[in-house]
Amino acid sequence: MSRYLITCTPAHGHVVPLLQIARHLLSRGHDVSFLTSSRYAERVQAAGARFLPLPVDADVDLDDADGAFPERRGLTGPAALRFDMSNLFVRPGAAQLAAVRAELEARPVDAVLTEPLFVGGALLQLLPAHERPPVVVLGIFPLGARSADTAPFGLGVTPLPGPLGRLRNAALRTVAERAIFGGVQKEADAMARREVGRDLGGFVLDWAGRADAYVQFTVPEFEYPRPDLPATVHFAGPLPPSPSDPVLPEWWSDLDGSRPIVHVTQGTIANSDFGQLVQPTIAALAGSDALVVVSTGGRPVDALAGKLPDNVRVAEYLPYDRLLPLVDVLVTNGGYGGVQQALAHGVPLVVAGQTEDKVEVCARVGWSGAGVNLRTSTATPTQVARAVDRVRSDPSYRANAERIGAAMRDADAWLSLDRSLDELAGRWARVRGGARS
C-alpha cells in the first residue's frame, strides 16, 4: 500500500476527474488524502478519501471567478489570460505550498499527485529530492509540455512542420513569455525565490513538463507530435466515464435510429449563457432532418426560453455511455472530458470554445481532422449549420474520430497510471539512494 496526497485547484472541472483518480487508488488499497476547497469536502469524503481544506488565501472560487473578482468582468484576449494566470493560479501558489508542506510534515507520502494549474506543485518540485516526495502531474487538460515543435500552450495554434514551424514557435514563445505573460512570469519567479530560494526554472505554463512524472490522460493520436517529449511523460488513455444509473427522460424512445442525432452541450460550468452555442445550434437545425438533443448541464430546462422547435429534446443531464453510441455529431464548447468521450465512441465534432483550456482542446479537434473548429466562443446559427452539414457530409471526419477512438478503446488509463506510479517509485528510490551515498 502507498500513501498519496492529491492536490487540486478549487474548480469543478478539476475536482471531478481527480476524484475519479482518487477512487481508483482507494480501490487498489492505497491511502489517499485530497487537498482542495472546503466546498468539495462532502464529495471528497463520499469518495472515501481523507479531506484537507485549502487555506483561505488559496481557496479561490474558480467556478465563479467573476463573482470573486468583479474587475475580471469584461476582460478578453491577452488581458483576460494575464488576469486569470496571476490571480486564479499564481498568487494562490504560496499558500498552496504552505498547506502541502504542513501536511507532508505531519504525514509523509509516497508521492504528491497534482494537476497542471496547481502552482503549489510547481514550487514543491523545485525542492531537492531528499526534502520532498516525487511530484506527479495528472494531465486532465491537453498536454502542456514545452516542445520546439509546438506553439506555446494557451494560444490554440496548431503545429507547422519543419524548420519554418520551429522558427514560428520560437517567435511565438518569445512573445508569450516576454510580452503576453512577462509580468505573470516575473511574479511567479519572485514568489518561487521567496518560497524555495530559486526561480521556477522555466515558463510557468510549462512547469508540468519538468515534474518527476507526467501522466497524460489521452492517447498520442489526439496530441501534437513532439519528438523532444521528456521521458517522464506517459500517455495513459482517457479517463473512463463515471458509472451512472440515470433516470432517462420520457422522450428517450425517440432516439430510435430513425433520424440523425446532433447533441449539443456547453458542459456543466460555462453554461450560464446558452446564447453562446446551445441556442445557435437549435436555431441552425430547426426544421432539419436531425433530432437536436440538448443537455443543459444541470441548468433548469426552462432556462431555454421560448418555444422550442419540434425536433429538439432537452434534459438537464444525459448518460453519455447510453447517448454517444447513438449520436451522429456532437456540438460542444470543448470540455476535455466530453470531447474525449465522444471520440472514444467515434463521434465527430463541431467545437466552439476559446477560453481556459478549451482553446487548446478545440485546436486539437480541428488539427486531428475529427471535427470542425469554429474558432469562437459565440457561434452564429449560420456557422453551426454549415459546420454540422460539413461534418455529416464528409466521411473523413467520422473516419478520423473512429481512428482516434480505436486508440482510446485500446488504452487502459488505470493500468497505465498504476504502472507509471510503480515505475516512479522504483526510480525515486534509486534517486534518493544516490543522494544519500
XYZ file of C-alpha atoms in Angstrom:
437
model
C 0.000 0.000 0.000
C 1.190 3.518 -0.838
C 0.149 6.837 0.610
C -0.733 9.634 -1.817
C -1.631 13.306 -1.482
C -3.792 14.675 -4.300
C -3.800 18.462 -4.659
C -6.366 20.320 -6.740
C -7.303 23.896 -7.538
C -10.895 24.622 -6.480
C -12.819 24.181 -9.719
C -15.477 21.623 -10.624
C -13.720 20.668 -13.862
C -10.531 19.916 -11.915
C -12.022 18.203 -8.886
C -14.287 15.721 -10.704
C -11.569 13.907 -12.716
C -9.169 13.924 -9.771
C -11.874 12.338 -7.609
C -12.113 9.570 -10.236
C -8.387 9.005 -9.792
C -8.732 9.067 -6.015
C -11.451 6.418 -6.126
C -9.283 4.198 -8.302
C -6.313 4.486 -5.955
C -8.532 3.763 -2.974
C -9.897 0.668 -4.731
C -6.302 -0.550 -5.019
C -5.897 -0.297 -1.263
C -3.888 2.920 -1.190
C -4.220 5.675 1.396
C -5.393 8.906 -0.288
C -5.677 12.441 1.054
C -7.249 15.164 -1.076
C -6.392 18.870 -0.689
C -8.885 21.323 -2.192
C -11.605 23.808 -1.268
C -13.996 23.116 1.597
C -16.788 23.464 -0.977
C -15.867 19.966 -2.132
C -15.413 18.370 1.287
C -18.547 16.205 1.062
C -17.623 14.926 -2.393
C -14.120 14.032 -1.287
C -15.361 12.246 1.801
C -18.054 10.429 -0.191
C -15.294 9.110 -2.457
C -13.573 7.672 0.625
C -10.538 9.974 0.654
C -9.291 11.997 3.602
C -10.280 15.627 3.031
C -7.841 18.503 3.599
C -9.025 22.123 3.229
C -7.032 24.694 1.328
C -6.144 27.782 3.369
C -8.215 30.896 2.781
C -5.534 32.566 0.636
C -5.612 29.629 -1.791
C -9.362 28.983 -1.763
C -10.325 30.940 -4.878
C -13.709 30.061 -6.373
C -12.735 29.306 -9.968
C -16.327 28.345 -10.776
C -17.420 31.914 -10.019
C -14.285 33.865 -10.849
C -16.281 36.918 -11.929
C -18.001 36.963 -8.550
C -14.711 36.647 -6.682
C -13.038 39.247 -8.913
C -15.554 41.785 -10.292
C -12.705 43.536 -12.121
C -12.346 40.413 -14.275
C -15.688 41.031 -15.960
C -15.372 42.303 -19.498
C -11.754 41.285 -19.939
C -10.974 39.456 -23.165
C -7.966 38.152 -25.054
C -4.488 38.568 -23.547
C -5.765 40.801 -20.732
C -8.128 38.052 -19.558
C -5.403 35.416 -19.803
C -2.972 37.525 -17.777
C -5.564 38.266 -15.121
C -6.515 34.613 -14.718
C -2.946 33.328 -14.607
C -1.952 35.887 -11.999
C -4.998 35.958 -9.733
C -6.503 32.485 -10.080
C -3.365 30.366 -10.314
C -0.033 32.052 -9.496
C -0.917 34.106 -6.416
C -2.537 31.183 -4.530
C 0.681 29.185 -5.076
C 2.473 30.224 -1.895
C -0.490 29.330 0.326
C -0.911 26.061 -1.597
C 2.725 25.165 -0.936
C 2.401 26.029 2.754
C -0.583 23.684 3.065
C 1.253 20.884 1.261
C 4.370 21.299 3.403
C 2.341 21.263 6.608
C 0.613 18.056 5.555
C 3.860 16.368 4.477
C 5.468 17.217 7.803
C 2.541 15.631 9.650
C 2.029 12.659 7.314
C 4.782 11.785 4.815
C 3.543 10.380 1.496
C 4.971 8.323 -1.331
C 4.008 10.925 -3.955
C 2.088 14.148 -4.436
C -0.355 13.905 -7.344
C -1.467 17.229 -8.759
C -2.982 18.860 -11.821
C -1.080 21.326 -14.008
C -2.688 24.528 -12.694
C -1.878 23.840 -9.021
C 1.165 26.125 -8.843
C 1.996 24.883 -5.349
C 3.068 21.673 -7.106
C 5.445 23.670 -9.308
C 7.027 25.171 -6.192
C 7.252 21.824 -4.404
C 9.128 20.134 -7.240
C 11.828 22.829 -7.048
C 12.974 21.488 -3.672
C 15.867 18.995 -3.544
C 14.835 15.342 -3.909
C 15.775 14.476 -0.327
C 13.445 17.188 1.018
C 10.225 16.135 -0.719
C 8.282 13.262 -2.253
C 8.068 12.927 -6.046
C 5.594 15.190 -7.834
C 3.290 13.544 -10.395
C 1.248 15.728 -12.754
C -2.153 14.342 -13.741
C -2.873 15.568 -17.274
C -6.605 16.233 -17.203
C -6.210 19.019 -19.808
C -4.351 18.993 -23.140
C -0.636 18.269 -22.790
C 1.315 21.377 -21.797
C 4.898 20.106 -22.088
C 7.227 22.539 -23.865
C 8.481 21.494 -27.302
C 10.333 23.058 -30.217
C 7.629 21.564 -32.444
C 4.616 23.190 -30.781
C 3.456 26.731 -30.138
C 3.150 27.925 -26.520
C 0.236 26.426 -24.613
C -2.843 28.616 -24.433
C -2.692 30.197 -27.886
C -4.604 27.449 -29.699
C -2.044 27.447 -32.516
C -1.658 24.104 -34.307
C 1.692 22.630 -35.431
C 3.504 23.726 -38.577
C 6.003 21.035 -39.632
C 9.664 21.576 -40.385
C 12.202 24.341 -39.711
C 9.725 27.099 -40.573
C 7.353 25.788 -37.917
C 10.087 25.680 -35.290
C 11.063 29.262 -36.099
C 7.430 30.328 -35.813
C 7.081 28.511 -32.490
C 10.224 30.153 -31.100
C 8.928 33.584 -32.094
C 5.522 32.904 -30.546
C 7.209 31.639 -27.382
C 9.192 34.854 -27.069
C 6.036 36.916 -27.495
C 4.088 34.784 -25.000
C 6.752 34.582 -22.302
C 8.110 38.124 -22.517
C 5.139 40.166 -23.682
C 1.779 38.494 -23.041
C 2.804 36.739 -19.815
C 6.007 38.617 -18.978
C 4.559 40.217 -15.864
C 2.984 36.953 -14.722
C 6.299 35.133 -15.177
C 8.158 37.741 -13.110
C 5.544 37.430 -10.391
C 5.829 33.620 -10.393
C 9.645 33.699 -10.295
C 9.631 36.225 -7.440
C 7.235 34.016 -5.475
C 9.421 30.967 -6.120
C 12.509 32.817 -4.865
C 10.671 33.814 -1.696
C 9.306 30.338 -1.026
C 12.069 27.963 -2.139
C 15.066 30.143 -2.925
C 15.168 29.931 -6.727
C 13.241 30.731 -9.913
C 10.656 28.378 -11.392
C 13.240 27.108 -13.866
C 11.165 27.939 -16.917
C 7.875 29.321 -18.138
C 5.078 28.963 -15.592
C 2.724 27.247 -18.068
C 5.418 24.654 -18.888
C 6.245 23.554 -15.360
C 4.337 20.256 -15.606
C 6.808 19.001 -18.192
C 9.565 19.384 -15.585
C 7.775 17.307 -12.935
C 9.043 13.884 -11.840
C 6.274 12.211 -13.843
C 3.509 13.471 -16.097
C 0.595 11.081 -16.700
C -1.426 12.457 -19.603
C -4.968 11.125 -19.835
C -5.292 10.839 -23.596
C -3.672 8.932 -26.453
C -0.867 10.174 -28.762
C -3.346 10.232 -31.650
C -5.085 13.198 -30.007
C -1.889 15.101 -29.233
C 0.609 17.069 -31.268
C 3.763 15.139 -32.234
C 6.703 16.095 -30.009
C 9.956 14.222 -30.785
C 11.587 16.039 -27.862
C 8.968 14.980 -25.316
C 10.551 14.212 -21.901
C 10.781 10.525 -20.976
C 8.801 11.365 -17.829
C 5.622 11.890 -19.886
C 3.333 8.864 -20.194
C 0.143 8.639 -22.264
C -2.458 6.721 -20.265
C -5.576 6.986 -22.414
C -8.688 8.949 -21.403
C -10.268 8.578 -18.001
C -13.232 6.204 -18.232
C -16.651 7.784 -17.715
C -18.026 7.589 -14.204
C -20.673 4.887 -13.743
C -24.202 6.235 -13.928
C -27.662 4.919 -13.223
C -29.736 7.734 -14.695
C -33.429 8.342 -14.929
C -33.907 8.570 -18.663
C -36.073 11.425 -19.997
C -39.550 10.489 -21.177
C -38.589 11.241 -24.789
C -35.675 8.755 -24.813
C -37.568 6.324 -27.069
C -37.451 8.994 -29.809
C -33.763 8.127 -30.230
C -34.678 5.004 -32.160
C -32.314 5.428 -35.087
C -34.959 6.693 -37.487
C -33.405 10.178 -37.563
C -29.839 11.536 -37.326
C -28.956 12.843 -33.865
C -26.984 16.019 -33.160
C -26.140 16.501 -29.497
C -25.255 19.988 -28.212
C -23.879 20.938 -24.801
C -21.968 23.718 -23.089
C -20.881 21.419 -20.269
C -21.584 21.909 -16.576
C -19.704 25.186 -15.929
C -19.649 27.542 -18.945
C -23.401 27.227 -19.416
C -24.770 30.425 -17.909
C -25.279 31.892 -21.401
C -26.894 29.416 -23.792
C -26.708 32.098 -26.457
C -23.073 31.145 -26.994
C -23.698 27.727 -28.566
C -26.851 25.866 -27.499
C -29.393 28.359 -28.803
C -27.494 28.999 -32.069
C -27.423 25.232 -32.653
C -31.163 24.918 -32.001
C -31.810 27.772 -34.430
C -29.392 26.371 -37.004
C -31.025 22.951 -37.109
C -34.676 23.910 -36.665
C -36.653 22.119 -39.327
C -33.740 19.879 -40.338
C -33.971 16.103 -40.580
C -31.969 15.712 -37.341
C -33.099 15.428 -33.756
C -31.290 18.054 -31.669
C -30.588 16.621 -28.229
C -29.670 19.254 -25.642
C -28.046 18.792 -22.249
C -28.270 21.893 -20.068
C -25.502 20.660 -17.773
C -27.637 20.898 -14.659
C -29.353 24.172 -15.505
C -33.170 24.087 -15.408
C -34.677 23.018 -18.718
C -36.786 26.179 -18.779
C -33.549 28.210 -18.949
C -34.007 27.712 -22.691
C -36.610 30.417 -23.007
C -39.301 30.406 -25.643
C -40.989 27.694 -27.690
C -38.553 25.086 -28.910
C -38.722 23.587 -32.411
C -40.388 20.192 -32.717
C -37.091 18.427 -33.397
C -35.492 19.477 -30.077
C -35.258 17.257 -26.988
C -33.875 18.665 -23.713
C -32.700 17.256 -20.383
C -30.558 18.597 -17.550
C -28.198 15.614 -17.668
C -27.822 12.730 -20.093
C -25.893 9.462 -19.696
C -23.071 9.628 -22.243
C -22.487 5.887 -22.122
C -26.065 5.474 -23.435
C -26.285 8.595 -25.625
C -22.994 8.811 -27.522
C -23.333 5.490 -29.382
C -26.485 6.989 -30.954
C -25.044 10.413 -31.857
C -24.017 11.477 -35.375
C -22.403 14.814 -34.433
C -21.516 16.433 -31.094
C -21.607 20.240 -30.925
C -19.702 21.419 -27.845
C -17.674 24.258 -26.366
C -14.721 21.912 -25.943
C -14.603 20.408 -22.461
C -11.714 17.913 -22.494
C -13.601 15.058 -20.864
C -16.698 15.311 -23.046
C -14.674 15.641 -26.260
C -12.648 12.551 -25.411
C -15.752 10.550 -24.523
C -17.213 11.442 -27.927
C -14.027 10.435 -29.732
C -13.898 7.161 -27.811
C -17.267 6.389 -29.447
C -16.062 7.566 -32.866
C -18.342 10.625 -32.855
C -17.137 13.605 -34.960
C -17.477 17.102 -33.563
C -18.195 20.764 -34.110
C -16.388 22.783 -31.428
C -16.632 26.416 -30.361
C -14.562 27.380 -27.318
C -11.772 29.931 -26.840
C -11.468 30.220 -23.054
C -9.374 28.380 -20.445
C -8.049 25.102 -21.849
C -10.913 24.900 -24.354
C -8.948 26.852 -26.957
C -6.366 24.041 -26.921
C -8.972 21.250 -26.965
C -10.757 22.812 -29.926
C -7.490 23.343 -31.764
C -6.697 19.633 -31.425
C -10.137 18.660 -32.748
C -9.560 20.680 -35.899
C -5.932 19.592 -36.296
C -6.766 15.900 -35.908
C -9.455 16.022 -38.590
C -12.063 14.698 -36.167
C -14.221 17.790 -36.414
C -14.616 21.448 -37.313
C -13.196 24.143 -35.042
C -15.289 27.309 -35.331
C -12.540 29.315 -33.524
C -15.027 31.286 -31.464
C -16.828 31.060 -28.141
C -20.039 32.583 -29.504
C -21.184 30.903 -32.702
C -23.859 32.078 -35.116
C -26.600 29.770 -36.408
C -25.109 30.042 -39.886
C -21.683 28.931 -38.658
C -23.157 25.970 -36.808
C -25.423 24.915 -39.692
C -22.545 24.939 -42.187
C -20.202 23.096 -39.838
C -22.723 20.383 -38.950
C -23.540 19.869 -42.618
C -19.837 19.635 -43.424
C -19.191 17.043 -40.736
C -22.213 14.980 -41.732
C -21.459 15.043 -45.461
C -17.698 14.463 -45.359
C -16.910 10.899 -44.165
C -13.317 11.820 -43.289
C -14.431 13.431 -40.028
C -16.042 10.257 -38.714
C -13.124 8.189 -40.050
C -10.663 10.317 -38.076
C -12.851 10.204 -34.981
C -13.012 6.416 -35.317
C -9.222 6.226 -35.727
C -8.642 8.175 -32.515
C -11.456 6.307 -30.785
C -9.921 2.936 -31.613
C -6.680 4.011 -29.909
C -8.651 5.246 -26.903
C -10.585 2.000 -26.606
C -7.326 0.039 -26.689
C -5.879 2.117 -23.838
C -6.332 1.361 -20.142
C -5.959 4.535 -18.122
C -5.940 2.787 -14.753
C -3.357 0.197 -15.750
C -1.165 2.932 -17.255
C -1.469 5.086 -14.128
C -0.559 2.170 -11.857
C 2.463 1.314 -13.986
C 3.636 4.922 -14.040
C 3.384 5.207 -10.267
C 5.200 1.889 -9.760
C 7.942 2.926 -12.184
C 8.308 6.278 -10.446
C 8.577 4.616 -7.040
C 11.475 2.471 -8.240
C 13.211 5.387 -9.958
C 12.731 7.631 -6.944
C 14.222 5.026 -4.620
C 17.333 4.998 -6.809
C 17.468 8.830 -6.853
C 17.261 9.028 -3.084
C 19.731 6.223 -2.672
C 22.211 8.140 -4.814
C 21.542 11.346 -2.855
C 22.387 9.593 0.446
C 25.601 7.963 -0.825
